[in-house]
Amino acid sequence: MFKVLIIDDEPTIRRGLINIINWKKFQCEICGEACDGIEGLEKIEEYKPDLIFADINMPEISGLEMIRSAKKIIPHSKFIILSGYREFSYMQEAIKVGAFDYILKPSSIEDICEVVKRAVMELKYQRDDQLETKKLKKCFEESIPLLKEKLLYDIIFQININEEEINEGFELYGISIDEFVMIIIEIDGESGHLEPYQKQLYQFGIVNTVEEMFADDFKVEKIVLSNNQIAFIICALTKSELLVDNVYKKAHSIQQLIESCFNFTVTIAISTKGNKVEALHEKMLECKNGLAYRFYMGSSSIILYRDLNGFYKSQERIAFDGYDKKLCEAIKTGNESDVAQILTQIEEKVHAVNLDPEQIKTFYWNLIYEINMIRISIKNLEVQDKDGNKDISNIYKMIESASQVNELQNLLKEAANSVVHRINRYNKKNINQILQNAMNYICENYTMPITLNELAEHTYVSTYYLSRMFKKELGKNFVEYLNEVRIEKAKELLKDNHYKTYEVAELVGIQDPHYFSKIFKKYVNMTPTEYKEQVVG
């Protein structure tokens, strides 16, 4: 129920408003009454009413002065002015201070009820918006751990390299990374053949053990890499010269606890010390490479990357890691500008390293193979292959016979551009078809209440995807397009004298005539009545 406060220095007015109007019909109840502005402010402070009737001319302070002060206490409540003053200046001042409406004394019960009805409708909209905002905020807060982990995952695998987005994400999720060590914990092979439920329990146990072990002196961020691998970013709460050594000591205790509590073993790889977010990808690679040496170290080992200096490690191969994945992801999304940029980065990197020609050919061979797999998958989705491009597999022979890096790079560009162009065409064709289906649905059903969720279900895409599509392709959101369709239909109906304005509103799917007039004026720059007079005469 919405609370109503009546403030007027005339007792008969207060009694009339309290007793004559059926407040329950409007889901309202009288919470109090006051005889002047001072008492009114006291009651407003006490009851925090949703709807306030106030006279302009009252003892002590005027109704307008009272509203100015009350707005600081209840900014979203609706103030309805009761006044015997018909001068426009009073109405203008009432609007300035934020009054919802201005009712002249005396007024009919019907007129007052109509104002109350509109005020309650807006209060309901506000309440629903607040509840929805609160619900969304709660969902967001509950999702922060997953969103934080997703952001860190994208960073360490270089899926997201946009510095601005990363900084925004860090600020939003409360992430701070300065000096750190990364560790990856992998469940040893004998524990690999477990049921999914058991694997999730094991993961939960590992995460709890690590967070508890490092809780006092370290800040920990986790990233689940797979069913049997979890990465942890370990940041010291105070500057530590022996950060890697301290983490190493904790790792021994973690192994012992996991084995004694959960009856399985883990291998732990520890990176060298890193600094800032830019080093996350490199330290993840150090841990991954460290785990690869379990062949020599055995299961249930703790492997420090700095201890691997005696082993052969192909630094050049590490330098190439990530380019293949970034290029393939850009191709899959049809992003031609990103593909061109990554191809340039690959070309620069190849010229910068001093590798055996066979290693370079192998790199290009593997990358073109991945691109060919993408080409085959998109070809299978199309009704028929109209591209007429030669099979990319024929390029392999050219790789073997290539004598210069530029020849290899040109072959890669040909393969990448061929596939990304095809995917781009395929995506645009689908986008246009989905959007056209959505627009047709709106044109056929504009007389009914239509939600974005309903439209998304009809077109078999998510609401987020459909909303972005409207904005990107039409330059307007779903609601704006729906309103435009309804207003265009309304303009046609208003040319017919048989229809009243409220009937036209209902015929185009807008049940509230007041809201219809507001929307109509926004799009046509005149009210429905003014438009009707102009076109019909």
CSV table of N, CA, C and O in Angstrom, one decimal, residues 408-487:
chain,number,residue,atom,x,y,z
A,408,LEU,N,55.7,-17.5,-47.3
A,408,LEU,CA,54.8,-18.2,-46.3
A,408,LEU,C,53.8,-17.2,-45.7
A,408,LEU,O,52.6,-17.6,-45.5
A,409,GLN,N,54.2,-16.0,-45.5
A,409,GLN,CA,53.3,-15.0,-44.9
A,409,GLN,C,52.1,-14.7,-45.9
A,409,GLN,O,51.0,-14.6,-45.5
A,410,ASN,N,52.5,-14.7,-47.2
A,410,ASN,CA,51.4,-14.4,-48.2
A,410,ASN,C,50.4,-15.6,-48.2
A,410,ASN,O,49.2,-15.4,-48.4
A,411,LEU,N,50.9,-16.8,-48.1
A,411,LEU,CA,50.0,-18.0,-48.1
A,411,LEU,C,49.1,-17.9,-46.9
A,411,LEU,O,47.9,-18.2,-47.0
A,412,LEU,N,49.7,-17.5,-45.7
A,412,LEU,CA,48.9,-17.4,-44.5
A,412,LEU,C,47.8,-16.3,-44.7
A,412,LEU,O,46.6,-16.5,-44.3
A,413,LYS,N,48.2,-15.2,-45.2
A,413,LYS,CA,47.2,-14.1,-45.5
A,413,LYS,C,46.1,-14.5,-46.4
A,413,LYS,O,44.9,-14.3,-46.2
A,414,GLU,N,46.5,-15.3,-47.4
A,414,GLU,CA,45.4,-15.8,-48.4
A,414,GLU,C,44.4,-16.7,-47.7
A,414,GLU,O,43.2,-16.5,-47.9
A,415,ALA,N,45.0,-17.6,-46.9
A,415,ALA,CA,44.1,-18.5,-46.2
A,415,ALA,C,43.2,-17.8,-45.2
A,415,ALA,O,42.0,-18.0,-45.1
A,416,ALA,N,43.8,-16.9,-44.3
A,416,ALA,CA,43.1,-16.2,-43.3
A,416,ALA,C,42.0,-15.3,-43.9
A,416,ALA,O,40.9,-15.3,-43.4
A,417,ASN,N,42.4,-14.5,-44.9
A,417,ASN,CA,41.4,-13.5,-45.5
A,417,ASN,C,40.3,-14.3,-46.2
A,417,ASN,O,39.1,-13.8,-46.2
A,418,SER,N,40.6,-15.4,-46.8
A,418,SER,CA,39.6,-16.1,-47.5
A,418,SER,C,38.5,-16.6,-46.6
A,418,SER,O,37.3,-16.4,-46.8
A,419,VAL,N,38.9,-17.1,-45.4
A,419,VAL,CA,38.0,-17.7,-44.4
A,419,VAL,C,37.2,-16.6,-43.7
A,419,VAL,O,36.0,-16.6,-43.5
A,420,VAL,N,38.0,-15.5,-43.3
A,420,VAL,CA,37.3,-14.5,-42.5
A,420,VAL,C,36.3,-13.7,-43.4
A,420,VAL,O,35.2,-13.3,-42.9
A,421,HIS,N,36.5,-13.5,-44.7
A,421,HIS,CA,35.6,-12.9,-45.6
A,421,HIS,C,34.3,-13.8,-45.6
A,421,HIS,O,33.2,-13.2,-45.6
A,422,ARG,N,34.5,-15.1,-45.7
A,422,ARG,CA,33.3,-16.0,-45.9
A,422,ARG,C,32.5,-15.9,-44.6
A,422,ARG,O,31.3,-15.9,-44.6
A,423,ILE,N,33.2,-16.0,-43.4
A,423,ILE,CA,32.5,-16.0,-42.1
A,423,ILE,C,31.7,-14.6,-42.0
A,423,ILE,O,30.6,-14.6,-41.5
A,424,ASN,N,32.4,-13.5,-42.4
A,424,ASN,CA,31.8,-12.2,-42.3
A,424,ASN,C,30.5,-12.2,-43.1
A,424,ASN,O,29.4,-11.7,-42.6
A,425,ARG,N,30.5,-12.7,-44.3
A,425,ARG,CA,29.3,-12.7,-45.1
A,425,ARG,C,28.2,-13.6,-44.5
A,425,ARG,O,27.0,-13.2,-44.5
A,426,TYR,N,28.6,-14.7,-44.0
A,426,TYR,CA,27.7,-15.7,-43.4
A,426,TYR,C,27.0,-15.0,-42.2
A,426,TYR,O,25.8,-15.1,-42.0
A,427,ASN,N,27.8,-14.3,-41.3
A,427,ASN,CA,27.3,-13.7,-40.1
A,427,ASN,C,26.3,-12.6,-40.5
A,427,ASN,O,25.2,-12.4,-39.9
A,428,LYS,N,26.7,-11.7,-41.4
A,428,LYS,CA,25.9,-10.6,-41.8
A,428,LYS,C,24.5,-11.1,-42.4
A,428,LYS,O,23.5,-10.5,-42.1
A,429,LYS,N,24.6,-12.1,-43.2
A,429,LYS,CA,23.4,-12.7,-43.8
A,429,LYS,C,22.4,-13.1,-42.7
A,429,LYS,O,21.2,-12.9,-42.7
A,430,ASN,N,23.0,-13.8,-41.6
A,430,ASN,CA,22.2,-14.3,-40.5
A,430,ASN,C,21.6,-13.2,-39.7
A,430,ASN,O,20.5,-13.2,-39.3
A,431,ILE,N,22.5,-12.1,-39.5
A,431,ILE,CA,22.0,-11.0,-38.7
A,431,ILE,C,20.9,-10.3,-39.4
A,431,ILE,O,19.9,-10.0,-38.7
A,432,ASN,N,21.0,-10.1,-40.7
A,432,ASN,CA,19.9,-9.4,-41.4
A,432,ASN,C,18.6,-10.2,-41.4
A,432,ASN,O,17.5,-9.6,-41.3
A,433,GLN,N,18.8,-11.5,-41.5
A,433,GLN,CA,17.6,-12.4,-41.5
A,433,GLN,C,16.9,-12.3,-40.1
A,433,GLN,O,15.6,-12.2,-40.0
A,434,ILE,N,17.7,-12.4,-39.0
A,434,ILE,CA,17.1,-12.4,-37.7
A,434,ILE,C,16.4,-11.1,-37.4
A,434,ILE,O,15.3,-11.0,-36.9
A,435,LEU,N,17.1,-10.0,-37.8
A,435,LEU,CA,16.5,-8.7,-37.6
A,435,LEU,C,15.3,-8.5,-38.4
A,435,LEU,O,14.3,-7.9,-37.9
A,436,GLN,N,15.2,-8.9,-39.6
A,436,GLN,CA,14.0,-8.8,-40.4
A,436,GLN,C,12.9,-9.6,-39.8
A,436,GLN,O,11.7,-9.1,-39.8
A,437,ASN,N,13.2,-10.8,-39.3
A,437,ASN,CA,12.1,-11.6,-38.6
A,437,ASN,C,11.6,-10.8,-37.4
A,437,ASN,O,10.4,-10.8,-37.2
A,438,ALA,N,12.5,-10.2,-36.7
A,438,ALA,CA,12.0,-9.4,-35.5
A,438,ALA,C,11.2,-8.2,-35.9
A,438,ALA,O,10.1,-8.0,-35.3
A,439,MET,N,11.6,-7.5,-36.9
A,439,MET,CA,10.8,-6.4,-37.4
A,439,MET,C,9.4,-6.8,-37.9
A,439,MET,O,8.4,-6.1,-37.7
A,440,ASN,N,9.4,-7.9,-38.6
A,440,ASN,CA,8.1,-8.4,-39.2
A,440,ASN,C,7.2,-8.8,-38.0
A,440,ASN,O,6.0,-8.5,-38.1
A,441,TYR,N,7.7,-9.4,-37.0
A,441,TYR,CA,6.9,-9.8,-35.8
A,441,TYR,C,6.3,-8.6,-35.1
A,441,TYR,O,5.2,-8.6,-34.7
A,442,ILE,N,7.1,-7.5,-35.0
A,442,ILE,CA,6.6,-6.3,-34.4
A,442,ILE,C,5.5,-5.7,-35.2
A,442,ILE,O,4.5,-5.3,-34.7
A,443,CYS,N,5.7,-5.7,-36.6
A,443,CYS,CA,4.6,-5.1,-37.4
A,443,CYS,C,3.3,-5.9,-37.4
A,443,CYS,O,2.3,-5.3,-37.6
A,444,GLU,N,3.4,-7.2,-37.1
A,444,GLU,CA,2.3,-8.0,-37.1
A,444,GLU,C,1.6,-8.0,-35.7
A,444,GLU,O,0.4,-8.4,-35.6
A,445,ASN,N,2.3,-7.7,-34.7
A,445,ASN,CA,1.8,-7.8,-33.3
A,445,ASN,C,1.9,-6.5,-32.5
A,445,ASN,O,1.9,-6.6,-31.3
A,446,TYR,N,2.1,-5.4,-33.1
A,446,TYR,CA,2.2,-4.1,-32.4
A,446,TYR,C,1.0,-3.8,-31.5
A,446,TYR,O,1.1,-3.0,-30.6
A,447,THR,N,-0.1,-4.3,-31.8
A,447,THR,CA,-1.4,-4.0,-31.1
A,447,THR,C,-1.3,-4.8,-29.7
A,447,THR,O,-2.1,-4.4,-28.8
A,448,MET,N,-0.4,-5.7,-29.5
A,448,MET,CA,-0.3,-6.5,-28.3
A,448,MET,C,0.9,-6.0,-27.5
A,448,MET,O,1.8,-5.5,-28.1
A,449,PRO,N,0.9,-6.3,-26.2
A,449,PRO,CA,2.1,-6.0,-25.4
A,449,PRO,C,3.2,-6.9,-25.9
A,449,PRO,O,3.1,-8.1,-26.0
A,450,ILE,N,4.4,-6.3,-26.3
A,450,ILE,CA,5.5,-7.0,-26.8
A,450,ILE,C,6.7,-6.7,-25.9
A,450,ILE,O,7.0,-5.6,-25.7
A,451,THR,N,7.4,-7.8,-25.4
A,451,THR,CA,8.6,-7.6,-24.7
A,451,THR,C,9.8,-8.0,-25.5
A,451,THR,O,9.7,-8.8,-26.4
A,452,LEU,N,11.0,-7.5,-25.1
A,452,LEU,CA,12.2,-7.9,-25.8
A,452,LEU,C,12.5,-9.4,-25.6
A,452,LEU,O,12.9,-10.1,-26.5
A,453,ASN,N,12.1,-9.9,-24.4
A,453,ASN,CA,12.3,-11.4,-24.1
A,453,ASN,C,11.4,-12.2,-25.1
A,453,ASN,O,11.8,-13.2,-25.6
A,454,GLU,N,10.2,-11.8,-25.3
A,454,GLU,CA,9.2,-12.5,-26.2
A,454,GLU,C,9.8,-12.5,-27.6
A,454,GLU,O,9.7,-13.5,-28.3
A,455,LEU,N,10.3,-11.3,-28.0
A,455,LEU,CA,10.8,-11.2,-29.4
A,455,LEU,C,12.1,-12.0,-29.5
A,455,LEU,O,12.3,-12.6,-30.6
A,456,ALA,N,12.9,-12.1,-28.5
A,456,ALA,CA,14.1,-12.9,-28.6
A,456,ALA,C,13.8,-14.4,-28.7
A,456,ALA,O,14.4,-15.2,-29.4
A,457,GLU,N,12.7,-14.8,-28.0
A,457,GLU,CA,12.3,-16.2,-28.1
A,457,GLU,C,11.8,-16.5,-29.5
A,457,GLU,O,12.0,-17.6,-30.0
A,458,HIS,N,11.1,-15.6,-30.1
A,458,HIS,CA,10.5,-15.8,-31.4
A,458,HIS,C,11.7,-15.9,-32.4
A,458,HIS,O,11.5,-16.7,-33.4
A,459,THR,N,12.8,-15.2,-32.2
A,459,THR,CA,13.9,-15.2,-33.2
A,459,THR,C,15.0,-16.1,-32.8
A,459,THR,O,16.0,-16.2,-33.5
A,460,TYR,N,14.8,-16.8,-31.7
A,460,TYR,CA,15.8,-17.9,-31.2
A,460,TYR,C,17.2,-17.3,-31.0
A,460,TYR,O,18.2,-17.9,-31.3
A,461,VAL,N,17.2,-16.1,-30.4
A,461,VAL,CA,18.5,-15.5,-30.0
A,461,VAL,C,18.3,-14.9,-28.6
A,461,VAL,O,17.2,-14.8,-28.1
A,462,SER,N,19.4,-14.6,-27.9
A,462,SER,CA,19.3,-14.0,-26.6
A,462,SER,C,18.9,-12.6,-26.6
A,462,SER,O,19.0,-11.9,-27.7
A,463,THR,N,18.3,-12.1,-25.5
A,463,THR,CA,17.8,-10.7,-25.5
A,463,THR,C,19.0,-9.7,-25.6
A,463,THR,O,18.9,-8.7,-26.3
A,464,TYR,N,20.1,-10.0,-25.1
A,464,TYR,CA,21.3,-9.2,-25.2
A,464,TYR,C,21.7,-9.1,-26.7
A,464,TYR,O,22.0,-8.0,-27.2
A,465,TYR,N,21.8,-10.2,-27.3
A,465,TYR,CA,22.2,-10.2,-28.7
A,465,TYR,C,21.2,-9.4,-29.6
A,465,TYR,O,21.6,-8.6,-30.4
A,466,LEU,N,19.9,-9.6,-29.4
A,466,LEU,CA,18.9,-8.9,-30.2
A,466,LEU,C,18.9,-7.4,-29.9
A,466,LEU,O,18.8,-6.6,-30.8
A,467,SER,N,19.1,-7.0,-28.7
A,467,SER,CA,19.2,-5.6,-28.3
A,467,SER,C,20.4,-5.0,-29.0
A,467,SER,O,20.2,-3.9,-29.6
A,468,ARG,N,21.5,-5.6,-29.0
A,468,ARG,CA,22.7,-5.1,-29.6
A,468,ARG,C,22.5,-5.0,-31.1
A,468,ARG,O,23.0,-4.0,-31.8
A,469,MET,N,21.8,-5.9,-31.7
A,469,MET,CA,21.5,-6.0,-33.1
A,469,MET,C,20.7,-4.8,-33.6
A,469,MET,O,21.0,-4.1,-34.6
A,470,PHE,N,19.6,-4.5,-32.8
A,470,PHE,CA,18.8,-3.3,-33.1
A,470,PHE,C,19.6,-2.0,-33.1
A,470,PHE,O,19.5,-1.2,-34.0
A,471,LYS,N,20.4,-1.9,-32.1
A,471,LYS,CA,21.2,-0.7,-31.9
A,471,LYS,C,22.3,-0.5,-33.0
A,471,LYS,O,22.5,0.6,-33.6
A,472,LYS,N,22.9,-1.6,-33.3
A,472,LYS,CA,24.0,-1.6,-34.3
A,472,LYS,C,23.5,-1.4,-35.7
A,472,LYS,O,24.0,-0.6,-36.5
A,473,GLU,N,22.4,-2.1,-36.1
A,473,GLU,CA,22.0,-2.1,-37.5
A,473,GLU,C,21.0,-1.0,-37.8
A,473,GLU,O,20.9,-0.5,-38.9
A,474,LEU,N,20.1,-0.6,-36.8
A,474,LEU,CA,19.1,0.4,-37.0
A,474,LEU,C,19.4,1.7,-36.3
A,474,LEU,O,18.7,2.7,-36.6
A,475,GLY,N,20.4,1.7,-35.4
A,475,GLY,CA,20.7,2.9,-34.7
A,475,GLY,C,19.7,3.3,-33.6
A,475,GLY,O,19.7,4.4,-33.2
A,476,LYS,N,18.9,2.4,-33.2
A,476,LYS,CA,17.9,2.6,-32.2
A,476,LYS,C,17.6,1.3,-31.4
A,476,LYS,O,17.9,0.2,-31.9
A,477,ASN,N,17.2,1.4,-30.2
A,477,ASN,CA,16.9,0.2,-29.4
A,477,ASN,C,15.5,-0.4,-29.7
A,477,ASN,O,14.7,0.2,-30.5
A,478,PHE,N,15.2,-1.5,-29.2
A,478,PHE,CA,14.0,-2.2,-29.5
A,478,PHE,C,12.7,-1.4,-29.1
A,478,PHE,O,11.8,-1.3,-29.9
A,479,VAL,N,12.7,-0.7,-28.0
A,479,VAL,CA,11.6,0.1,-27.5
A,479,VAL,C,11.3,1.2,-28.5
A,479,VAL,O,10.2,1.5,-28.8
A,480,GLU,N,12.4,1.9,-28.9
A,480,GLU,CA,12.3,3.0,-29.8
A,480,GLU,C,11.7,2.6,-31.2
A,480,GLU,O,10.8,3.2,-31.7
A,481,TYR,N,12.1,1.4,-31.7
A,481,TYR,CA,11.6,0.9,-32.9
A,481,TYR,C,10.1,0.6,-32.8
A,481,TYR,O,9.3,0.9,-33.6
A,482,LEU,N,9.8,-0.1,-31.7
A,482,LEU,CA,8.4,-0.5,-31.4
A,482,LEU,C,7.5,0.8,-31.3
A,482,LEU,O,6.4,0.8,-31.9
A,483,ASN,N,8.0,1.8,-30.6
A,483,ASN,CA,7.2,3.0,-30.5
A,483,ASN,C,7.0,3.7,-31.8
A,483,ASN,O,5.9,4.2,-32.1
A,484,GLU,N,8.0,3.7,-32.7
A,484,GLU,CA,7.9,4.3,-34.0
A,484,GLU,C,6.9,3.6,-34.8
A,484,GLU,O,6.1,4.2,-35.5
A,485,VAL,N,6.9,2.3,-34.8
A,485,VAL,CA,5.8,1.5,-35.5
A,485,VAL,C,4.5,1.9,-35.0
A,485,VAL,O,3.5,2.1,-35.8
A,486,ARG,N,4.3,1.9,-33.7
A,486,ARG,CA,3.0,2.2,-33.1
A,486,ARG,C,2.5,3.7,-33.5
A,486,ARG,O,1.4,3.9,-33.8
A,487,ILE,N,3.5,4.6,-33.4
A,487,ILE,CA,3.1,6.0,-33.7
A,487,ILE,C,2.7,6.2,-35.2
A,487,ILE,O,1.8,6.9,-35.5
